[in-house]
PDB file of C-alpha atoms in Angstrom:
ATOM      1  CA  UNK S   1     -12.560-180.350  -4.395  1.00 71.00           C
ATOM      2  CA  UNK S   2     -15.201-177.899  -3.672  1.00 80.00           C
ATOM      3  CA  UNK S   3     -18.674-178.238  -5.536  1.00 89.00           C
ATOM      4  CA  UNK S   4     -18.449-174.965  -7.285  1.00 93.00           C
ATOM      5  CA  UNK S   5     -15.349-173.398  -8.832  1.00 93.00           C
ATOM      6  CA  UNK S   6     -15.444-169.861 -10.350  1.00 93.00           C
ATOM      7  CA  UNK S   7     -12.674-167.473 -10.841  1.00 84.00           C
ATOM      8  CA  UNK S   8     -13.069-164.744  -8.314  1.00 77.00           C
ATOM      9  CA  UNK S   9     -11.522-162.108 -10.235  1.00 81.00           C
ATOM     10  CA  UNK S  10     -11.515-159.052 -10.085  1.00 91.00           C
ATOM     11  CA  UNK S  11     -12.452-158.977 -13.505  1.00 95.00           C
ATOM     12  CA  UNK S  12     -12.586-155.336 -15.605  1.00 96.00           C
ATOM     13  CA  UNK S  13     -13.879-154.350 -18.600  1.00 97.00           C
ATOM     14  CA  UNK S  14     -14.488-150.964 -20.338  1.00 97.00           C
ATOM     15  CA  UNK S  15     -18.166-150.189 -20.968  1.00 97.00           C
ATOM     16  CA  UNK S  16     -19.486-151.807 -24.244  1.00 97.00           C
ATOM     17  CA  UNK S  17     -17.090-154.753 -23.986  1.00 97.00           C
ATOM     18  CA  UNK S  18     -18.657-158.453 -23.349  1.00 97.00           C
ATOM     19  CA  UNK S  19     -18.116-159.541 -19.998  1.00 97.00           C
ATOM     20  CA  UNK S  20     -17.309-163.380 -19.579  1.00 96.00           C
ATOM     21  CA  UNK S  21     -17.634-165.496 -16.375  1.00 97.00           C
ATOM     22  CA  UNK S  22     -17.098-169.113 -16.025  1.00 96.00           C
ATOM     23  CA  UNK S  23     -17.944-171.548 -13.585  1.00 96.00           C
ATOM     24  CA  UNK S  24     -16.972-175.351 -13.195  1.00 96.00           C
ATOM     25  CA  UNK S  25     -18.746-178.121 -11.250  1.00 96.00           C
ATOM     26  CA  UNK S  26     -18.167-181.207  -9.860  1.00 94.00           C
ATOM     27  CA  UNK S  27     -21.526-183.284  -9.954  1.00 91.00           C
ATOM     28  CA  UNK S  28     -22.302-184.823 -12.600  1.00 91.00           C
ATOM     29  CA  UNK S  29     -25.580-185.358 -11.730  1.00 90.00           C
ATOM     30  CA  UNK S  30     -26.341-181.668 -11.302  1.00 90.00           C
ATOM     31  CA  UNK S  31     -29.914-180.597 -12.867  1.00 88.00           C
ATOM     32  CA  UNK S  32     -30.096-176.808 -12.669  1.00 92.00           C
ATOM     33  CA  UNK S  33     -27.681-174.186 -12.897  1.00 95.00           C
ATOM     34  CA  UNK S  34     -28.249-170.469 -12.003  1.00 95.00           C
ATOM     35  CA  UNK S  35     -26.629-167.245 -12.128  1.00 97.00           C
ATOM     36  CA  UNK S  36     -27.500-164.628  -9.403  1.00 97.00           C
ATOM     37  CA  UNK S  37     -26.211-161.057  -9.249  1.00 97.00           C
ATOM     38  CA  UNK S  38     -25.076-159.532  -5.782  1.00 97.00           C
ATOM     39  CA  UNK S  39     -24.691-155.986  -5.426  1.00 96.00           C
ATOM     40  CA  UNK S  40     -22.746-154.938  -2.552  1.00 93.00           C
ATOM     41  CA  UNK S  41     -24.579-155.151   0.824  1.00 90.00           C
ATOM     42  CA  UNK S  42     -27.192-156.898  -1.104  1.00 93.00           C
ATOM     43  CA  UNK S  43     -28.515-160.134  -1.050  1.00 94.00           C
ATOM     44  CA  UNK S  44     -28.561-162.307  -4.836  1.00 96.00           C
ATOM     45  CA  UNK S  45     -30.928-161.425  -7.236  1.00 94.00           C
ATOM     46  CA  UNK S  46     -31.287-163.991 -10.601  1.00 93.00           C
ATOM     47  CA  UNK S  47     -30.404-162.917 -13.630  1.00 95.00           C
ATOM     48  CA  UNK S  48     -30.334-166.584 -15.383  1.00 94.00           C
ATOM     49  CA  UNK S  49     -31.490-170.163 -15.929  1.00 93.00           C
ATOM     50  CA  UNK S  50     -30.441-172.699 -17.575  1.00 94.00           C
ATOM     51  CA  UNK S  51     -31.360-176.765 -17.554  1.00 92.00           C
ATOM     52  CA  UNK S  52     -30.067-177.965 -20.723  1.00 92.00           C
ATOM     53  CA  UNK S  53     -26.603-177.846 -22.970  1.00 95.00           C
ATOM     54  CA  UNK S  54     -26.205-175.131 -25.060  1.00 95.00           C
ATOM     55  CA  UNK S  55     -26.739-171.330 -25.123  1.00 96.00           C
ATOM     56  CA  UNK S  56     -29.619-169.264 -23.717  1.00 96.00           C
ATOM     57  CA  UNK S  57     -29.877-165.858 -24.416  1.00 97.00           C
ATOM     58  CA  UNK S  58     -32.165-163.018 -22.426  1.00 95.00           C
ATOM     59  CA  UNK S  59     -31.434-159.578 -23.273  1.00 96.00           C
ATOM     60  CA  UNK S  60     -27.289-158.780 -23.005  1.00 97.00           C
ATOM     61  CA  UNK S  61     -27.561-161.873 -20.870  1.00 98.00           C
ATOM     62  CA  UNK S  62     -26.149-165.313 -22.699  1.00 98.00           C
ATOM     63  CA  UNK S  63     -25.774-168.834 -20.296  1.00 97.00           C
ATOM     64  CA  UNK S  64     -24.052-171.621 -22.010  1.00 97.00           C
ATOM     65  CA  UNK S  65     -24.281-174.905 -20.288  1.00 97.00           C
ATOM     66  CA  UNK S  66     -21.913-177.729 -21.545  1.00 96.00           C
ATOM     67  CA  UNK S  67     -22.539-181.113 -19.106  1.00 95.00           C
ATOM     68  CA  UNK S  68     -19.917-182.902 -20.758  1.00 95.00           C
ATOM     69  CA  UNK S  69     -17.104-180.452 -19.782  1.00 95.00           C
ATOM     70  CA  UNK S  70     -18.968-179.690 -16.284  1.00 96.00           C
ATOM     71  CA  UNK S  71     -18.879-175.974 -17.684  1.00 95.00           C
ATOM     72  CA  UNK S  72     -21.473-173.029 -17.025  1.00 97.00           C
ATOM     73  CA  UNK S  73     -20.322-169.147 -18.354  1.00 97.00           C
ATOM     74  CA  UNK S  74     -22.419-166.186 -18.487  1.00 97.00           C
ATOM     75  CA  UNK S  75     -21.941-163.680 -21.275  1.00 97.00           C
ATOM     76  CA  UNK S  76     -22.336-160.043 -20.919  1.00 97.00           C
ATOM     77  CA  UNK S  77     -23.010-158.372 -24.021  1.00 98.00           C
ATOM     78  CA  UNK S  78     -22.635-154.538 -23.701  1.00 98.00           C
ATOM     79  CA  UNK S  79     -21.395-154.247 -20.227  1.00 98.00           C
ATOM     80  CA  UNK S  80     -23.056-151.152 -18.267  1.00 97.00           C
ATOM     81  CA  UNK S  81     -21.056-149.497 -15.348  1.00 97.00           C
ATOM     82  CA  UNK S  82     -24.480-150.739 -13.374  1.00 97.00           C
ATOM     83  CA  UNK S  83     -23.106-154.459 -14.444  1.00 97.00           C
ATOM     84  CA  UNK S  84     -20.497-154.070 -11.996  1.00 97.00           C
ATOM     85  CA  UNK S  85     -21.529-156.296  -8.909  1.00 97.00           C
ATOM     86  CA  UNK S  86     -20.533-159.731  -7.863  1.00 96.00           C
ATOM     87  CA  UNK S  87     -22.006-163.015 -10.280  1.00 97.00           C
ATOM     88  CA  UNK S  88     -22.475-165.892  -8.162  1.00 96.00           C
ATOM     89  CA  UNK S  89     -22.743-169.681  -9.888  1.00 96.00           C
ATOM     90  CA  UNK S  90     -25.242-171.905  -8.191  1.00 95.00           C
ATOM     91  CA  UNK S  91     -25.743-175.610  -9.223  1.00 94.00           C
ATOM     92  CA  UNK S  92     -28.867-177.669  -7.820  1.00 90.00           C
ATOM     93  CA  UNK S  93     -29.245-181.511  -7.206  1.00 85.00           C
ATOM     94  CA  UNK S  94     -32.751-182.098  -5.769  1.00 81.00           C
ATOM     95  CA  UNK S  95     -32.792-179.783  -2.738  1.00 80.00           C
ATOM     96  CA  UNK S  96     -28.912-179.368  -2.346  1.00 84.00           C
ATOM     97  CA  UNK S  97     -27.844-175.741  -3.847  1.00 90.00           C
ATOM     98  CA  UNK S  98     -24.093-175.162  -4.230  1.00 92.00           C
ATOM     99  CA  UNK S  99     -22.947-171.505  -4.664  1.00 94.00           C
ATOM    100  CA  UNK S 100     -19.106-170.075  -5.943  1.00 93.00           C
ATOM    101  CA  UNK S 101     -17.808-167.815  -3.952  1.00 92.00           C
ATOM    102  CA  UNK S 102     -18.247-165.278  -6.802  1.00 94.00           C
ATOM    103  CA  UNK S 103     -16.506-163.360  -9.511  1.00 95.00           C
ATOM    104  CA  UNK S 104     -16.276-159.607  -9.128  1.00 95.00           C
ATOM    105  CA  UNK S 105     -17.152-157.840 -11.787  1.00 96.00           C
ATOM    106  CA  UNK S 106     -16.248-153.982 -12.585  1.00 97.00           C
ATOM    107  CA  UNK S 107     -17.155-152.239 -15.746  1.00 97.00           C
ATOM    108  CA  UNK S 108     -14.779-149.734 -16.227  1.00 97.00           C
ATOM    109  CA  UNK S 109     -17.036-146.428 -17.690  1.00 95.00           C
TER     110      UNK S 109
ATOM    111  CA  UNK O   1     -43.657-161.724  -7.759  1.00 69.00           C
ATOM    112  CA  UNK O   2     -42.282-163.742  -5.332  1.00 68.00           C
ATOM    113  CA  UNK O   3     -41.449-162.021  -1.961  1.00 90.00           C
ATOM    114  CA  UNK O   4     -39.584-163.485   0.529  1.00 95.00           C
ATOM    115  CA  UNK O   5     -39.393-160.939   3.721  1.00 96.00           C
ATOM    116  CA  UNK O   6     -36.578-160.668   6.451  1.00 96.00           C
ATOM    117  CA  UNK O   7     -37.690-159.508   9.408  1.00 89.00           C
ATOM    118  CA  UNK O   8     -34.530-157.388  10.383  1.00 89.00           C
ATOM    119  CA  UNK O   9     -31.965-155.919   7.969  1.00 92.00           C
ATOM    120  CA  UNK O  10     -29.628-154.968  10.823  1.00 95.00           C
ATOM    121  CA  UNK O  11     -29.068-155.842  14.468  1.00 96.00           C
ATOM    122  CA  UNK O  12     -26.077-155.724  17.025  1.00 97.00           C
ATOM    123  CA  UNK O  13     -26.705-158.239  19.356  1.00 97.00           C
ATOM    124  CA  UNK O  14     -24.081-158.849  22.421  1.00 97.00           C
ATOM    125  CA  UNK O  15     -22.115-162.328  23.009  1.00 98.00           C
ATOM    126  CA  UNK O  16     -24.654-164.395  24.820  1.00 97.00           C
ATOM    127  CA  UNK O  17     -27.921-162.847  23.987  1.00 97.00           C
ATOM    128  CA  UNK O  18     -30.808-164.592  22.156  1.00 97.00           C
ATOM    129  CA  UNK O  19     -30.944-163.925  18.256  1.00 97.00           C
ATOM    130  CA  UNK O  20     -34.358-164.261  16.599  1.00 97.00           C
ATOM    131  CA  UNK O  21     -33.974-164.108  12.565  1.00 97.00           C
ATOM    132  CA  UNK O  22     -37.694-164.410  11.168  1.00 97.00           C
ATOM    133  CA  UNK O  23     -38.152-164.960   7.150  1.00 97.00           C
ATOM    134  CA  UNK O  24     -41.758-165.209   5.396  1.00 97.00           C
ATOM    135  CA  UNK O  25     -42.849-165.750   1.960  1.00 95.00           C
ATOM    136  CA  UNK O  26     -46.018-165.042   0.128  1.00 94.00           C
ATOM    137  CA  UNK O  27     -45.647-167.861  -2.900  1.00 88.00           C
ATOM    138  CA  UNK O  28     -46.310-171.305  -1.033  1.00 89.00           C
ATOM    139  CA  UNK O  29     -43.383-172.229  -1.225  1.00 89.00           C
ATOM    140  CA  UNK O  30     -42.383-175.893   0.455  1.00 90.00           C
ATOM    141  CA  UNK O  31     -38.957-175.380   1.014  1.00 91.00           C
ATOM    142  CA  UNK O  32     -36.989-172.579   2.770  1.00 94.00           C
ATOM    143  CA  UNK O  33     -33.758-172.483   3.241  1.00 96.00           C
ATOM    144  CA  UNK O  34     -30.935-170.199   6.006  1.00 97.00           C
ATOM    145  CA  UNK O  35     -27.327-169.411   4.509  1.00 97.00           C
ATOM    146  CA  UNK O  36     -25.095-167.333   5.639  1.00 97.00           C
ATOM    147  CA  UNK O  37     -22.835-165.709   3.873  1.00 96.00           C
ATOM    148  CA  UNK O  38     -19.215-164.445   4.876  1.00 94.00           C
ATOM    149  CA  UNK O  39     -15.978-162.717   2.143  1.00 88.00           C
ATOM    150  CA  UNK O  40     -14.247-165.777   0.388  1.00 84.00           C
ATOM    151  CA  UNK O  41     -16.503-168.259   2.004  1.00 87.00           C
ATOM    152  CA  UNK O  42     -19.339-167.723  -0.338  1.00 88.00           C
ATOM    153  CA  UNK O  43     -22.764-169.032   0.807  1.00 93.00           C
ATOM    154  CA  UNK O  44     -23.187-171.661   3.040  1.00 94.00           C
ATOM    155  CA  UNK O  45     -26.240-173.768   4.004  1.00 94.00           C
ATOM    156  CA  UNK O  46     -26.711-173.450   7.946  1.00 97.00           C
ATOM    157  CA  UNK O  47     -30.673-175.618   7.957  1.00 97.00           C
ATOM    158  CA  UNK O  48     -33.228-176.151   5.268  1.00 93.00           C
ATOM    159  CA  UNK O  49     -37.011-177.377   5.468  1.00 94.00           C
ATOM    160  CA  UNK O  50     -38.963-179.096   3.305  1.00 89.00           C
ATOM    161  CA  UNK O  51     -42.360-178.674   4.994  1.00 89.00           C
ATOM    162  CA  UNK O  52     -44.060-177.651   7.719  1.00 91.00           C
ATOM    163  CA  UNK O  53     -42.018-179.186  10.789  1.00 90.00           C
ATOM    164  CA  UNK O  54     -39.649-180.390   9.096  1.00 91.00           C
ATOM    165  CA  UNK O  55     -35.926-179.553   9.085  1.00 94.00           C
ATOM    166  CA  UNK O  56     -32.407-180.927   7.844  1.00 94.00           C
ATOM    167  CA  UNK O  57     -28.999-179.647   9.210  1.00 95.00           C
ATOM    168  CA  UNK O  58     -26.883-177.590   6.348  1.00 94.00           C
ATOM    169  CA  UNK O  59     -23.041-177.421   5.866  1.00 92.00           C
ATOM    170  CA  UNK O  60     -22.869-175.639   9.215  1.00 96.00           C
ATOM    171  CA  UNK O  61     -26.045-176.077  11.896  1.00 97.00           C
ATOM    172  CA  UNK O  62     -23.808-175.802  14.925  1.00 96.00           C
ATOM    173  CA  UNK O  63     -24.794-172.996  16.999  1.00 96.00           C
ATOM    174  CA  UNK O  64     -28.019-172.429  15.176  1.00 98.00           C
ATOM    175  CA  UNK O  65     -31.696-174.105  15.737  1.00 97.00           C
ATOM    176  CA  UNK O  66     -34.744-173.267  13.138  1.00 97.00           C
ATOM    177  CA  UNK O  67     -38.704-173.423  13.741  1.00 97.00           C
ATOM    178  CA  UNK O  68     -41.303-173.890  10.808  1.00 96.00           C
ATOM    179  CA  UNK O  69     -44.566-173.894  11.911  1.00 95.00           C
ATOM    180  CA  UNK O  70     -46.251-172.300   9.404  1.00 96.00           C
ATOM    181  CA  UNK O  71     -45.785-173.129   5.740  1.00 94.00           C
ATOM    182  CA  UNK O  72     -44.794-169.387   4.851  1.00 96.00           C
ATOM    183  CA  UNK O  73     -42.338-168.989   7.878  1.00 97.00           C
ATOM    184  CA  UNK O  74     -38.691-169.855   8.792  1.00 97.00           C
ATOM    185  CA  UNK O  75     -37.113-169.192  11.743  1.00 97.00           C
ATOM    186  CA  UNK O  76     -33.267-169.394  12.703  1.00 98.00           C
ATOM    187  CA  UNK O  77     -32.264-169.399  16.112  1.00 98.00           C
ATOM    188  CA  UNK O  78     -29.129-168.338  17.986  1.00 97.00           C
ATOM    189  CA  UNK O  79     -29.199-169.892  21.446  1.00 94.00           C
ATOM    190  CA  UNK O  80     -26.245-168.120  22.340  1.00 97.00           C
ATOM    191  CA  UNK O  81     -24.969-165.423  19.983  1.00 97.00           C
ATOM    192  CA  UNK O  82     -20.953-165.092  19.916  1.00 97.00           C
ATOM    193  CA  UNK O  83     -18.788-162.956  17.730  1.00 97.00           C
ATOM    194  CA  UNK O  84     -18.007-165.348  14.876  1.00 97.00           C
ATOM    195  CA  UNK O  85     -21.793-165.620  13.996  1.00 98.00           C
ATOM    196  CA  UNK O  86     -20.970-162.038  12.950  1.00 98.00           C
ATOM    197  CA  UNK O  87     -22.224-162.237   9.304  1.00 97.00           C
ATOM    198  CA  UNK O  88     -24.982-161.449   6.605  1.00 97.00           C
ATOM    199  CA  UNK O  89     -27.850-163.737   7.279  1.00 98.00           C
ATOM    200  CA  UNK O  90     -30.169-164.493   3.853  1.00 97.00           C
ATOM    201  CA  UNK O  91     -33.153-166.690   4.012  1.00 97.00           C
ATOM    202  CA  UNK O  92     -34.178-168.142   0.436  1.00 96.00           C
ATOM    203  CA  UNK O  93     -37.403-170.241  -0.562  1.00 93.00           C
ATOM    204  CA  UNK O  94     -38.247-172.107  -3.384  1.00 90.00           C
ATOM    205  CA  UNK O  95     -41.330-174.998  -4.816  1.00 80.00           C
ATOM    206  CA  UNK O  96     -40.433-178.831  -3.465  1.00 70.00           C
ATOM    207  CA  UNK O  97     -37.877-180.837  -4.953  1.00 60.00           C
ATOM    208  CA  UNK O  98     -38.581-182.249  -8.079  1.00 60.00           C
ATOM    209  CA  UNK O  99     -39.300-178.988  -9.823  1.00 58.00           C
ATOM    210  CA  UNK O 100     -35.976-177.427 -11.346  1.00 64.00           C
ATOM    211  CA  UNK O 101     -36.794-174.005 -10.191  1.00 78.00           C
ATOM    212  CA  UNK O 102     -34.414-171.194  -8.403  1.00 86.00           C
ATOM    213  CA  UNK O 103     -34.162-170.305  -5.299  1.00 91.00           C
ATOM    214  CA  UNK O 104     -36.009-166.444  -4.404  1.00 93.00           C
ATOM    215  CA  UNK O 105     -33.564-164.616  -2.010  1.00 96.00           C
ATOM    216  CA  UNK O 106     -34.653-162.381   1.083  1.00 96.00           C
ATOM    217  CA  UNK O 107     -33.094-158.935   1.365  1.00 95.00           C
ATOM    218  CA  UNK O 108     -30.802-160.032   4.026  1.00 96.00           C
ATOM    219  CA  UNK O 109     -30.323-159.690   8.039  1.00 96.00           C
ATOM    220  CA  UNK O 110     -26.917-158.217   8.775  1.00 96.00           C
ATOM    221  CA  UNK O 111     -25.917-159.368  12.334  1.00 97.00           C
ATOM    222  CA  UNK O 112     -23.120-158.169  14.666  1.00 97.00           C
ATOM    223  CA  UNK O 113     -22.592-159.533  17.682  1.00 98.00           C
ATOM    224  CA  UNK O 114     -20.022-157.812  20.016  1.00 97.00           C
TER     225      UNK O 114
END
């Protein structure tokens, strides 16, 4: 069972539509979770943080965090063609960092 | 802002030659990590340090050594470059364990070895 689990897609939308990407882990005793954005030929950027169950919102950005179910998502409120990219899921455990190998998003203009 | 630096964003090396990959950051960070990264393998963890002279193996450390002899710099290695180290190279640093932060990304060393 790999560490990280996220649907990698491709995933479309049309511009204006919410974008959702999910992610699954398998440690329980995971502390941090991350999204990063990768454009092509790019290395990851961060777009979110979250530590504790429940939602946190930043913009058109929304993480939701639910420990119980092992569950991250990321929520994309108004998706912008410039959304398109590749989300990566990252879960920490002291200094261990465990990626998914990415969904690829396209918003469709 | 945090600024991690890559020393090289592309090279072609050939099979056999000696690869030096050089990665600096400006934030004090403790830890520094090497991953590479490759299509549907995601990123992987190839050596990590958590201080100054000190080093841990990754997922994959075979073929690769790493130097830290300064707190802001991290080194990988390739003793002998060969054609399946072909790949995108990304060095990443972040504060010591214990603190829940993420890790800051360099821009990336594309290598291709032929």
């Amino acid at each position: 069972q790999k560490e990280v689990e996220q649907n990698s897609g491709p995933l479309s939308v049309p511009e204006g539509a919410i974008a959702s990407l999910n992610c699954t882990y398998s440690d329980r005793g995971s502390q941090s979770f991350f999204w990063y954005r990768q454009y092509s030929g790019k290395s990851p950027e961060l777009i979110m943080s979250i530590y504790s169950n429940g939602d946190k919102e930043d913009g058109r950005f929304t993480a939701q965090l639910n420990k119980a179910s092992q569950y991250v998502s990321l929520l994309i409120r108004d998706s912008q063609p410039s959304d398109s990219a590749t989300y990566l899921c990252a879960v920490n455990k002291g200094n261990q960092f465990y990626f998914g190998t990415g969904t690829s998003l396209t918003v469709i203009p | 802002d945090v600024k991690v630096t890559q020393s090289s964003r592309y090279l072609v090396k050939r099979t056999g030659e000696k690869v030096f990959l050089e990665c600096v950051q400006d934030m004090d960070h403790e830890n520094m990590f090497w991953y590479r990264q490759d299509p549907g393998l995601g990123l992987r963890l190839i050596y990590f340090s958590y201080d100054v002279k000190m080093k841990e193996k990754g997922d994959i450390p075979e073929g690769y050594s790493v130097s830290r002899e300064k707190k802001e710099r991290f080194s990988l290695i390739l003793e002998s470059a060969s054609t399946n180290q072909t790949s995108m190279y990304l060095c990443a640093s972040r504060r010591r364990e214990g603190y829940s932060g993420e890790l800051f990304f360099g821009e990336g060393s594309r290598l291709t070895v032929l």
